[in-house]
Tab-separated table of C-alpha atoms in Angstrom:
chain	number	residue	atom	x	y	z
X	285	MET	CA	-39.660	-50.383	-28.372
X	286	VAL	CA	-36.329	-49.357	-29.182
X	287	ALA	CA	-35.720	-47.261	-32.110
X	288	GLU	CA	-33.711	-48.405	-34.986
X	289	ASP	CA	-29.905	-46.742	-34.820
X	290	ARG	CA	-30.005	-45.579	-38.513
X	291	ILE	CA	-26.632	-43.555	-37.883
X	292	SER	CA	-24.642	-46.801	-37.247
X	293	ALA	CA	-25.833	-48.268	-40.376
X	294	LEU	CA	-23.996	-45.819	-42.191
X	295	PRO	CA	-20.650	-46.431	-43.738
X	296	ASP	CA	-17.541	-45.769	-41.809
X	297	GLU	CA	-16.344	-42.989	-44.082
X	298	VAL	CA	-19.674	-40.974	-43.478
X	299	ILE	CA	-19.511	-41.595	-39.754
X	300	GLN	CA	-16.016	-40.427	-39.548
X	301	ALA	CA	-16.727	-37.354	-41.697
X	302	ILE	CA	-19.493	-36.500	-39.021
X	303	LEU	CA	-17.134	-37.086	-35.960
X	304	ALA	CA	-14.513	-34.790	-37.880
X	305	CYS	CA	-17.231	-31.993	-37.142
X	306	LEU	CA	-17.047	-32.003	-33.711
X	307	PRO	CA	-14.944	-29.537	-31.655
X	308	THR	CA	-12.273	-31.835	-30.785
X	309	THR	CA	-10.941	-34.985	-31.444
X	310	ALA	CA	-11.519	-35.921	-27.413
X	311	ALA	CA	-15.020	-35.326	-28.167
X	312	ALA	CA	-14.982	-37.827	-31.035
X	313	ALA	CA	-13.253	-40.418	-29.023
X	314	ARG	CA	-15.945	-40.382	-26.258
X	315	THR	CA	-18.388	-41.437	-29.010
X	316	SER	CA	-16.918	-44.926	-28.613
X	317	VAL	CA	-19.191	-45.601	-25.703
X	318	LEU	CA	-22.113	-45.542	-27.733
X	319	SER	CA	-21.958	-48.641	-29.110
X	320	ARG	CA	-19.440	-51.190	-30.407
X	321	ARG	CA	-19.991	-49.932	-33.794
X	322	TRP	CA	-18.575	-46.631	-33.090
X	323	ARG	CA	-15.628	-47.919	-30.906
X	324	GLY	CA	-12.531	-47.030	-32.436
X	325	LEU	CA	-14.077	-45.036	-35.736
X	326	TRP	CA	-12.556	-41.761	-34.310
X	327	LYS	CA	-9.049	-43.408	-35.098
X	328	CYS	CA	-9.213	-42.964	-38.803
X	329	VAL	CA	-10.875	-39.303	-38.520
X	330	PRO	CA	-9.066	-37.382	-41.261
X	331	GLU	CA	-9.103	-34.357	-38.965
X	332	LEU	CA	-7.647	-34.033	-35.496
X	333	SER	CA	-7.699	-31.345	-32.858
X	334	PHE	CA	-6.418	-31.598	-29.674
X	335	HIS	CA	-6.020	-29.181	-26.450
X	336	VAL	CA	-2.704	-30.303	-25.138
X	337	GLU	CA	-2.450	-29.653	-21.327
X	338	PRO	CA	0.344	-30.459	-18.934
X	339	LYS	CA	-1.436	-33.325	-17.266
X	340	ALA	CA	-4.483	-35.010	-18.885
X	341	PRO	CA	-7.712	-34.682	-16.807
X	342	PRO	CA	-9.405	-37.720	-15.316
X	343	GLY	CA	-11.044	-40.083	-18.202
X	344	ALA	CA	-8.807	-38.637	-20.834
X	345	PHE	CA	-5.740	-40.206	-22.592
X	346	SER	CA	-3.040	-40.634	-19.767
X	347	SER	CA	-0.417	-39.142	-21.931
X	348	THR	CA	0.032	-37.068	-25.327
X	349	ALA	CA	1.869	-40.441	-26.521
X	350	ASP	CA	-1.253	-42.661	-25.800
X	351	ALA	CA	-3.328	-40.515	-28.146
X	352	VAL	CA	-0.623	-40.549	-31.024
X	353	ASP	CA	-0.429	-44.490	-30.461
X	354	ALA	CA	-4.129	-44.885	-30.541
X	355	TYR	CA	-4.521	-43.297	-33.921
X	356	SER	CA	-4.679	-45.661	-36.694
X	357	ALA	CA	-1.411	-46.411	-38.517
X	358	SER	CA	-3.514	-46.904	-41.911
X	359	ALA	CA	-5.657	-43.374	-41.445
X	360	GLU	CA	-4.736	-40.564	-43.738
X	361	LEU	CA	-4.652	-37.528	-41.487
X	362	ASN	CA	-5.410	-34.284	-43.437
X	363	ARG	CA	-5.392	-31.729	-40.640
X	364	LEU	CA	-4.089	-31.553	-37.284
X	365	THR	CA	-4.807	-28.522	-34.830
X	366	LEU	CA	-3.413	-28.119	-31.596
X	367	ASP	CA	-4.331	-25.601	-28.905
X	368	VAL	CA	-1.172	-25.974	-26.415
X	369	ASP	CA	-1.736	-25.067	-22.789
X	370	PRO	CA	1.059	-22.134	-21.738
X	371	SER	CA	2.409	-24.444	-18.988
X	372	THR	CA	2.735	-27.468	-21.091
X	373	PRO	CA	6.245	-29.219	-20.851
X	374	VAL	CA	8.265	-28.895	-24.000
X	375	PRO	CA	8.599	-32.428	-24.547
X	376	ARG	CA	4.775	-32.914	-25.061
X	377	ILE	CA	4.755	-30.330	-27.713
X	378	ALA	CA	7.789	-31.818	-29.440
X	379	HIS	CA	5.879	-35.218	-29.332
X	380	TRP	CA	2.924	-33.705	-31.263
X	381	LEU	CA	5.199	-31.823	-33.919
X	382	HIS	CA	7.174	-35.029	-34.509
X	383	PHE	CA	3.895	-36.892	-35.062
X	384	ALA	CA	2.907	-34.309	-37.643
X	385	SER	CA	6.063	-34.459	-39.233
X	386	LEU	CA	5.391	-38.177	-39.938
X	387	ARG	CA	1.809	-38.721	-40.392
X	388	LEU	CA	0.245	-35.299	-41.629
X	389	ALA	CA	-0.607	-34.848	-45.241
X	390	GLY	CA	-2.266	-31.411	-45.278
X	391	ALA	CA	-2.797	-28.620	-43.160
X	392	GLN	CA	-1.233	-28.050	-39.536
X	393	GLY	CA	-2.267	-25.444	-36.979
X	394	ILE	CA	-0.919	-24.767	-33.599
X	395	SER	CA	-1.322	-22.022	-31.072
X	396	THR	CA	0.126	-21.466	-27.697
X	397	GLY	CA	-0.648	-18.979	-24.809
X	398	HIS	CA	2.252	-17.479	-22.980
X	399	LYS	CA	5.904	-17.527	-23.167
X	400	ILE	CA	7.958	-20.790	-23.230
X	401	ARG	CA	11.490	-20.190	-23.119
X	402	ARG	CA	12.604	-23.243	-24.496
X	403	LEU	CA	13.875	-23.978	-28.101
X	404	ILE	CA	11.473	-25.948	-29.969
X	405	GLU	CA	12.379	-27.170	-33.420
X	406	LEU	CA	9.581	-27.437	-36.394
X	407	PRO	CA	10.395	-30.308	-37.975
X	408	VAL	CA	10.317	-30.783	-41.709
X	409	ASN	CA	7.361	-32.216	-43.095
X	410	GLU	CA	7.408	-33.186	-46.914
X	411	ARG	CA	3.491	-33.840	-47.091
X	412	ALA	CA	2.401	-31.100	-45.316
X	413	THR	CA	0.298	-28.349	-47.520
X	414	ARG	CA	-0.283	-25.499	-45.054
X	415	ILE	CA	1.143	-24.647	-41.568
X	416	GLU	CA	-0.330	-22.107	-39.410
X	417	LEU	CA	1.363	-20.936	-36.462
X	418	ALA	CA	-0.442	-18.545	-33.826
X	419	ARG	CA	0.787	-17.227	-30.691
X	420	ILE	CA	4.222	-18.829	-30.857
X	421	ASN	CA	6.110	-17.442	-28.012
X	422	PHE	CA	8.206	-20.216	-27.531
X	423	GLN	CA	11.728	-20.101	-29.476
X	424	LEU	CA	10.932	-21.684	-32.595
X	425	ARG	CA	13.688	-22.891	-34.722
X	426	LEU	CA	12.641	-23.832	-38.491
X	427	GLY	CA	14.081	-27.414	-39.442
X	428	ALA	CA	16.456	-28.055	-42.137
X	429	GLY	CA	15.250	-30.180	-45.328
X	430	ALA	CA	12.441	-29.660	-47.559
X	431	PHE	CA	8.702	-28.762	-47.000
X	432	THR	CA	8.460	-30.004	-50.646
X	433	SER	CA	4.226	-30.080	-50.514
X	434	LEU	CA	3.939	-26.630	-48.774
X	435	ARG	CA	1.602	-24.137	-50.289
X	436	ALA	CA	1.185	-21.761	-47.557
X	437	LEU	CA	3.011	-20.894	-44.135
X	438	ARG	CA	1.605	-18.398	-41.653
X	439	ILE	CA	2.974	-17.165	-38.504
X	440	ASN	CA	1.079	-14.770	-36.475
X	441	GLY	CA	2.716	-13.970	-33.070
X	442	GLY	CA	5.889	-15.272	-32.593
X	443	LYS	CA	8.567	-13.094	-30.811
X	444	PHE	CA	11.219	-15.651	-30.867
X	445	VAL	CA	11.408	-17.041	-34.215
X	446	HIS	CA	14.706	-18.240	-35.012
X	447	GLY	CA	16.016	-19.166	-38.773
X	448	ASP	CA	16.570	-17.386	-41.764
X	449	VAL	CA	12.988	-17.108	-43.407
X	450	GLY	CA	14.263	-16.101	-46.632
X	451	HIS	CA	16.367	-19.016	-46.990
X	452	LEU	CA	13.593	-21.371	-45.735
X	453	VAL	CA	11.314	-19.915	-48.611
X	454	SER	CA	13.949	-19.781	-51.312
X	455	THR	CA	15.545	-23.228	-50.613
X	456	GLN	CA	13.336	-25.425	-48.626
X	457	CYS	CA	9.644	-24.670	-49.937
X	458	PRO	CA	9.738	-25.070	-53.541
X	459	ARG	CA	6.060	-25.118	-54.258
X	460	LEU	CA	5.102	-22.073	-51.348
X	461	ARG	CA	2.501	-19.884	-52.604
X	462	GLU	CA	1.470	-17.896	-49.834
X	463	LEU	CA	3.679	-16.373	-47.006
X	464	GLU	CA	2.496	-14.517	-44.407
X	465	MET	CA	4.315	-13.315	-41.192
X	466	SER	CA	2.606	-10.666	-38.497
X	467	ASN	CA	4.016	-9.840	-35.115
X	468	VAL	CA	6.994	-11.860	-35.337
X	469	GLY	CA	10.627	-11.044	-34.577
X	470	GLY	CA	13.877	-12.560	-34.610
X	471	VAL	CA	13.838	-13.531	-38.589
X	472	VAL	CA	16.448	-11.110	-39.884
X	473	ALA	CA	19.650	-13.092	-40.902
X	474	ALA	CA	22.831	-11.252	-41.660
X	475	GLY	CA	21.039	-7.975	-41.790
X	476	HIS	CA	18.737	-8.586	-44.373
X	477	ILE	CA	15.534	-10.604	-45.465
X	478	SER	CA	16.012	-12.122	-48.886
X	479	ILE	CA	13.544	-14.121	-50.579
X	480	SER	CA	13.811	-15.498	-54.000
X	481	SER	CA	11.065	-17.808	-55.281
X	482	THR	CA	9.378	-18.480	-58.519
X	483	SER	CA	6.266	-20.242	-56.784
X	484	LEU	CA	5.558	-17.414	-54.379
X	485	GLN	CA	2.245	-15.517	-55.264
X	486	ARG	CA	1.025	-13.563	-51.976
X	487	LEU	CA	3.528	-12.161	-49.400
X	488	VAL	CA	2.600	-10.262	-46.144
X	489	PHE	CA	5.314	-8.898	-43.750
X	490	ARG	CA	3.095	-7.011	-40.945
X	491	ARG	CA	4.809	-5.758	-37.844
X	492	ILE	CA	7.943	-7.779	-38.168
X	493	SER	CA	10.320	-6.420	-35.390
X	494	GLY	CA	14.156	-6.149	-35.367
X	495	ILE	CA	14.425	-4.497	-38.898
X	496	SER	CA	16.708	-1.482	-38.280
X	497	LYS	CA	17.391	1.394	-40.774
X	498	LYS	CA	20.673	-0.505	-42.066
X	499	ASP	CA	18.954	-3.642	-42.713
X	500	ARG	CA	17.279	-4.349	-46.220
X	501	ILE	CA	14.421	-6.417	-47.442
X	502	VAL	CA	14.971	-7.948	-50.947
X	503	VAL	CA	12.045	-10.162	-52.764
X	504	ALA	CA	12.379	-11.538	-56.224
X	505	ALA	CA	9.290	-13.469	-57.257
X	506	PRO	CA	8.025	-13.346	-60.799
X	507	SER	CA	4.474	-14.760	-59.693
X	508	LEU	CA	4.084	-12.493	-57.012
X	509	TYR	CA	0.646	-10.579	-57.606
X	510	TYR	CA	-0.171	-9.418	-53.966
X	511	LEU	CA	2.313	-7.438	-51.690
X	512	ALA	CA	1.665	-6.309	-48.070
X	513	LEU	CA	4.506	-4.505	-46.515
X	514	GLU	CA	3.309	-3.085	-43.183
X	515	ASN	CA	5.090	-1.517	-39.861
X	516	CYS	CA	8.229	-3.453	-40.291
X	517	GLY	CA	10.534	-2.229	-37.641
X	518	ASP	CA	12.344	0.859	-38.908
X	519	ARG	CA	10.404	2.115	-42.018
X	520	SER	CA	12.989	3.451	-43.617
X	521	ALA	CA	14.772	0.079	-44.214
X	522	ALA	CA	15.819	-0.434	-47.618
X	523	ALA	CA	13.543	-2.397	-49.914
X	524	THR	CA	14.087	-4.114	-53.513
X	525	ILE	CA	10.923	-5.726	-54.708
X	526	VAL	CA	11.109	-7.685	-58.215
X	527	ALA	CA	7.565	-8.664	-59.169
X	528	PRO	CA	6.515	-8.632	-62.509
X	529	MET	CA	3.106	-9.907	-62.112
X	530	LEU	CA	2.342	-7.330	-59.125
X	531	ALA	CA	-1.363	-5.985	-58.955
X	532	ASP	CA	-2.208	-5.593	-55.503
X	533	LEU	CA	0.175	-3.407	-53.235
X	534	ILE	CA	-0.319	-2.527	-49.569
X	535	TRP	CA	2.692	-0.273	-48.546
X	536	ASN	CA	3.230	1.312	-45.103
X	537	HIS	CA	6.893	1.932	-45.531
X	538	SER	CA	9.177	5.004	-46.603
X	539	TYR	CA	9.530	5.097	-50.297
X	540	ASP	CA	12.685	7.004	-51.235
X	541	PRO	CA	13.868	6.000	-54.879
X	542	SER	CA	17.520	5.892	-53.683
X	543	ARG	CA	16.612	3.294	-51.049
X	544	HIS	CA	13.507	1.573	-52.275
X	545	SER	CA	12.151	0.225	-55.509
X	546	ILE	CA	9.571	-1.940	-57.082
X	547	LYS	CA	11.245	-3.311	-60.231
X	548	ASP	CA	9.618	-5.006	-63.426
X	549	ALA	CA	6.153	-4.374	-62.281
X	550	ASP	CA	3.771	-2.782	-64.697
X	551	ARG	CA	2.692	0.829	-64.450
X	552	GLN	CA	-0.858	-0.052	-64.191
X	553	ILE	CA	-1.771	-1.462	-61.060
X	554	TYR	CA	-5.078	-2.947	-59.698
X	555	ARG	CA	-5.154	-1.771	-56.061
X	556	LEU	CA	-2.923	0.584	-54.303
X	557	ALA	CA	-2.992	1.032	-50.437
X	558	VAL	CA	-0.781	3.722	-48.989
X	559	THR	CA	-0.122	5.853	-45.760
X	560	CYS	CA	1.087	9.401	-45.474
X	561	ARG	CA	4.349	7.989	-44.721
X	562	SER	CA	4.675	7.012	-48.437
X	563	ASN	CA	5.789	9.987	-50.178
X	564	THR	CA	4.796	10.958	-53.842
X	565	ALA	CA	7.488	9.103	-55.328
X	566	LEU	CA	5.439	5.783	-54.604
X	567	PHE	CA	2.569	7.491	-56.686
X	568	GLN	CA	4.594	8.333	-59.668
X	569	ARG	CA	5.994	4.873	-59.880
X	570	PHE	CA	2.370	3.987	-61.337
X	571	ASP	CA	0.438	5.626	-64.127
X	572	ALA	CA	-3.089	4.208	-63.515
X	573	VAL	CA	-4.582	2.261	-60.368
X	574	ASP	CA	-8.068	0.802	-60.522
X	575	LYS	CA	-8.676	1.042	-56.829
X	576	MET	CA	-6.759	3.285	-54.316
X	577	SER	CA	-6.727	3.370	-50.417
X	578	LEU	CA	-5.143	6.219	-48.932
X	579	HIS	CA	-4.811	6.510	-45.283
X	580	LEU	CA	-4.098	9.787	-43.766
X	581	SER	CA	-3.140	10.693	-40.034
X	582	MET	CA	-4.205	13.985	-39.247
X	583	LEU	CA	-2.290	16.175	-36.393
X	584	PRO	CA	-4.036	17.198	-33.431
X	585	LYS	CA	-5.296	20.889	-33.610
X	586	SER	CA	-3.231	21.539	-30.455
X	587	LEU	CA	-0.134	21.334	-32.560
X	588	CYS	CA	-1.134	23.292	-35.263
X	589	SER	CA	-0.593	27.126	-34.169
X	590	HIS	CA	-3.200	29.618	-35.554
X	591	CYS	CA	-0.768	31.254	-37.593
X	592	CYS	CA	0.530	27.910	-39.162
X	593	LYS	CA	1.075	27.962	-42.982
X	594	CYS	CA	-1.119	25.211	-43.565
X	595	LEU	CA	-4.300	27.346	-42.624
X	596	GLU	CA	-3.283	29.552	-45.292
X	597	PRO	CA	-5.438	29.597	-48.603
X	598	GLY	CA	-2.620	28.919	-50.807
X	599	SER	CA	-2.234	25.665	-49.061
X	600	TRP	CA	-5.385	24.123	-49.956
X	601	LYS	CA	-4.793	23.941	-53.933
X	602	THR	CA	-4.878	20.877	-55.954
X	603	ASP	CA	-2.900	22.455	-59.116
X	604	GLY	CA	-5.728	21.114	-61.356
X	605	ILE	CA	-5.768	17.214	-60.656
X	606	THR	CA	-7.656	15.467	-62.971
X	607	LEU	CA	-9.551	12.544	-61.355
X	608	ASP	CA	-11.847	11.728	-64.468
X	609	SER	CA	-11.319	7.882	-64.207
X	610	LEU	CA	-12.561	7.776	-60.539
X	611	GLU	CA	-15.776	6.216	-60.332
X	612	GLU	CA	-16.228	5.370	-56.727
X	613	LEU	CA	-15.018	6.941	-53.381
X	614	GLU	CA	-15.373	5.873	-49.750
X	615	ILE	CA	-14.135	8.095	-47.033
X	616	THR	CA	-14.051	6.750	-43.194
X	617	SER	CA	-13.672	8.250	-39.714
X	618	PHE	CA	-15.539	11.487	-41.126
X	619	THR	CA	-16.473	13.977	-38.209
X	620	GLY	CA	-17.955	16.760	-40.177
X	621	ALA	CA	-15.443	19.223	-38.740
X	622	GLU	CA	-14.373	22.092	-40.713
X	623	ASP	CA	-11.470	20.565	-41.999
X	624	ASP	CA	-13.382	17.541	-43.275
X	625	THR	CA	-15.707	19.801	-45.429
X	626	GLU	CA	-12.779	21.833	-46.578
X	627	PHE	CA	-11.223	18.604	-47.773
X	628	LEU	CA	-14.632	17.777	-49.689
X	629	LYS	CA	-14.225	21.032	-51.404
X	630	LEU	CA	-10.644	20.590	-52.304
X	631	LEU	CA	-11.516	17.504	-53.605
X	632	PHE	CA	-14.554	18.480	-55.563
X	633	GLY	CA	-12.137	21.332	-57.135
X	634	CYS	CA	-10.754	18.728	-59.188
X	635	LYS	CA	-12.046	17.339	-62.659
X	636	ILE	CA	-14.315	14.425	-60.970
X	637	LYS	CA	-17.374	13.042	-62.039
X	638	LEU	CA	-18.205	9.875	-59.376
X	639	ARG	CA	-21.006	7.442	-59.833
X	640	ARG	CA	-21.104	6.771	-56.172
X	641	MET	CA	-19.608	8.286	-52.824
X	642	ALA	CA	-19.997	7.051	-49.293
X	643	ILE	CA	-18.970	8.783	-46.266
X	644	HIS	CA	-18.647	6.569	-43.022
X	645	THR	CA	-18.446	8.838	-39.590
X	646	ARG	CA	-16.319	8.032	-36.608
X	647	LYS	CA	-18.244	5.965	-34.209
X	648	ASP	CA	-18.502	9.015	-31.788
X	649	VAL	CA	-20.174	11.165	-34.389
X	650	SER	CA	-23.530	11.391	-35.703
X	651	LEU	CA	-24.333	14.081	-38.674
X	652	SER	CA	-27.589	15.660	-38.591
X	653	ARG	CA	-29.794	15.656	-41.490
X	654	GLU	CA	-28.995	19.312	-42.221
X	655	ALA	CA	-25.365	18.213	-42.090
X	656	GLN	CA	-25.894	15.552	-44.451
X	657	LYS	CA	-28.125	17.694	-46.859
X	658	HIS	CA	-25.056	20.791	-46.744
X	659	LEU	CA	-22.609	17.600	-47.996
X	660	TRP	CA	-24.882	16.559	-50.402
X	661	ASP	CA	-25.294	20.125	-52.008
X	662	LEU	CA	-21.471	20.130	-52.275
X	663	ALA	CA	-21.157	16.574	-53.948
X	664	ARG	CA	-24.547	16.856	-56.306
X	665	PRO	CA	-22.648	18.316	-59.304
X	666	HIS	CA	-20.041	15.869	-59.119
X	667	CYS	CA	-21.796	12.715	-58.001
X	668	ILE	CA	-24.640	10.404	-58.719
X	669	VAL	CA	-25.054	8.842	-55.238
X	670	LEU	CA	-24.048	9.742	-52.042
X	671	GLU	CA	-24.655	7.301	-49.466
X	672	PHE	CA	-24.220	7.579	-45.366
X	673	GLU	CA	-25.061	4.789	-43.067
X	674	THR	CA	-28.621	5.629	-42.662
X	675	THR	CA	-29.279	8.107	-45.729
X	676	GLN	CA	-28.860	7.722	-49.249
X	677	PHE	CA	-28.980	10.885	-51.793
X	678	HIS	CA	-29.538	10.120	-55.692
X	679	ARG	CA	-29.295	12.787	-58.307
């Protein structure tokens, strides 16, 4: 007795939603062999995912063009994801990009492998809402025209990006809310990156190469609430940020008031994450911070001589710092060394009352119960709860 095929009795839209959950569109296309009912249903799946190869394997589409042509002209494409083989010819990649510019009304993701020296243009897509490019090591040129529906643009790993990104955001993406660029190069135009956008809310510049000390970063974004500027070229490059709504700031850059400024932002900020390269002028820029993350890079002991002034008792003074609003504190990469303990003593010498304190040790360090108890004795007058990875002390 043949069991009833209840899945095939489902509406086309439901089956297509199921097919969209498969890892690749090729897998969805292979379901056509199940029955006549399933034949061609994949052609209307709203999400496509392909591994683009130099040559199609046996039994697959004979060419990229065949896959494009097979897709229904009436289907609404909401997502297109391409994993491009490193040795794929440029025309095959360009063909997919052209297809996306014509048919896609949603999110587009492209990732490649090794370097492709040829120049490829990213065509304008007026209906794309999100574009994510990963490991784009071919020479990418940003197309002219308007990405009128684009809300988010992420480029992660593109050493040969060509084009003025500032001009792209300022004039070609009127609705862009999120811009993230990590591990990219070639985006500096005429010695500066200049962005002016009324829609931009989140901006991340991380490890952008090619920015020299003479260059300038300029951002004017009245809706910007999140900014991350991390390890971008020469970190002393001038920067001017105009962001009255700024609430979340990650700053791994120099801050010299004569060359760097954060304008119009409130003097109270929700979160501030900085490194030791950021000098005290940045702290003086804000009067109140709800959540602070401070990254300190400690010099190896071998670089500090026995008679170094930093070891003198006078170097371990806080000048009566008041931290009476601080409620929670987390310390990472703790080793239990003498310097770490001295830092805690220095901290507890301030006016401080903590609700919770967490100490996370370095992976190769394990604090004994006695060491944890000693730290709790130091913290107890100033802290209600002290947490370690496996132990918790309460007052």
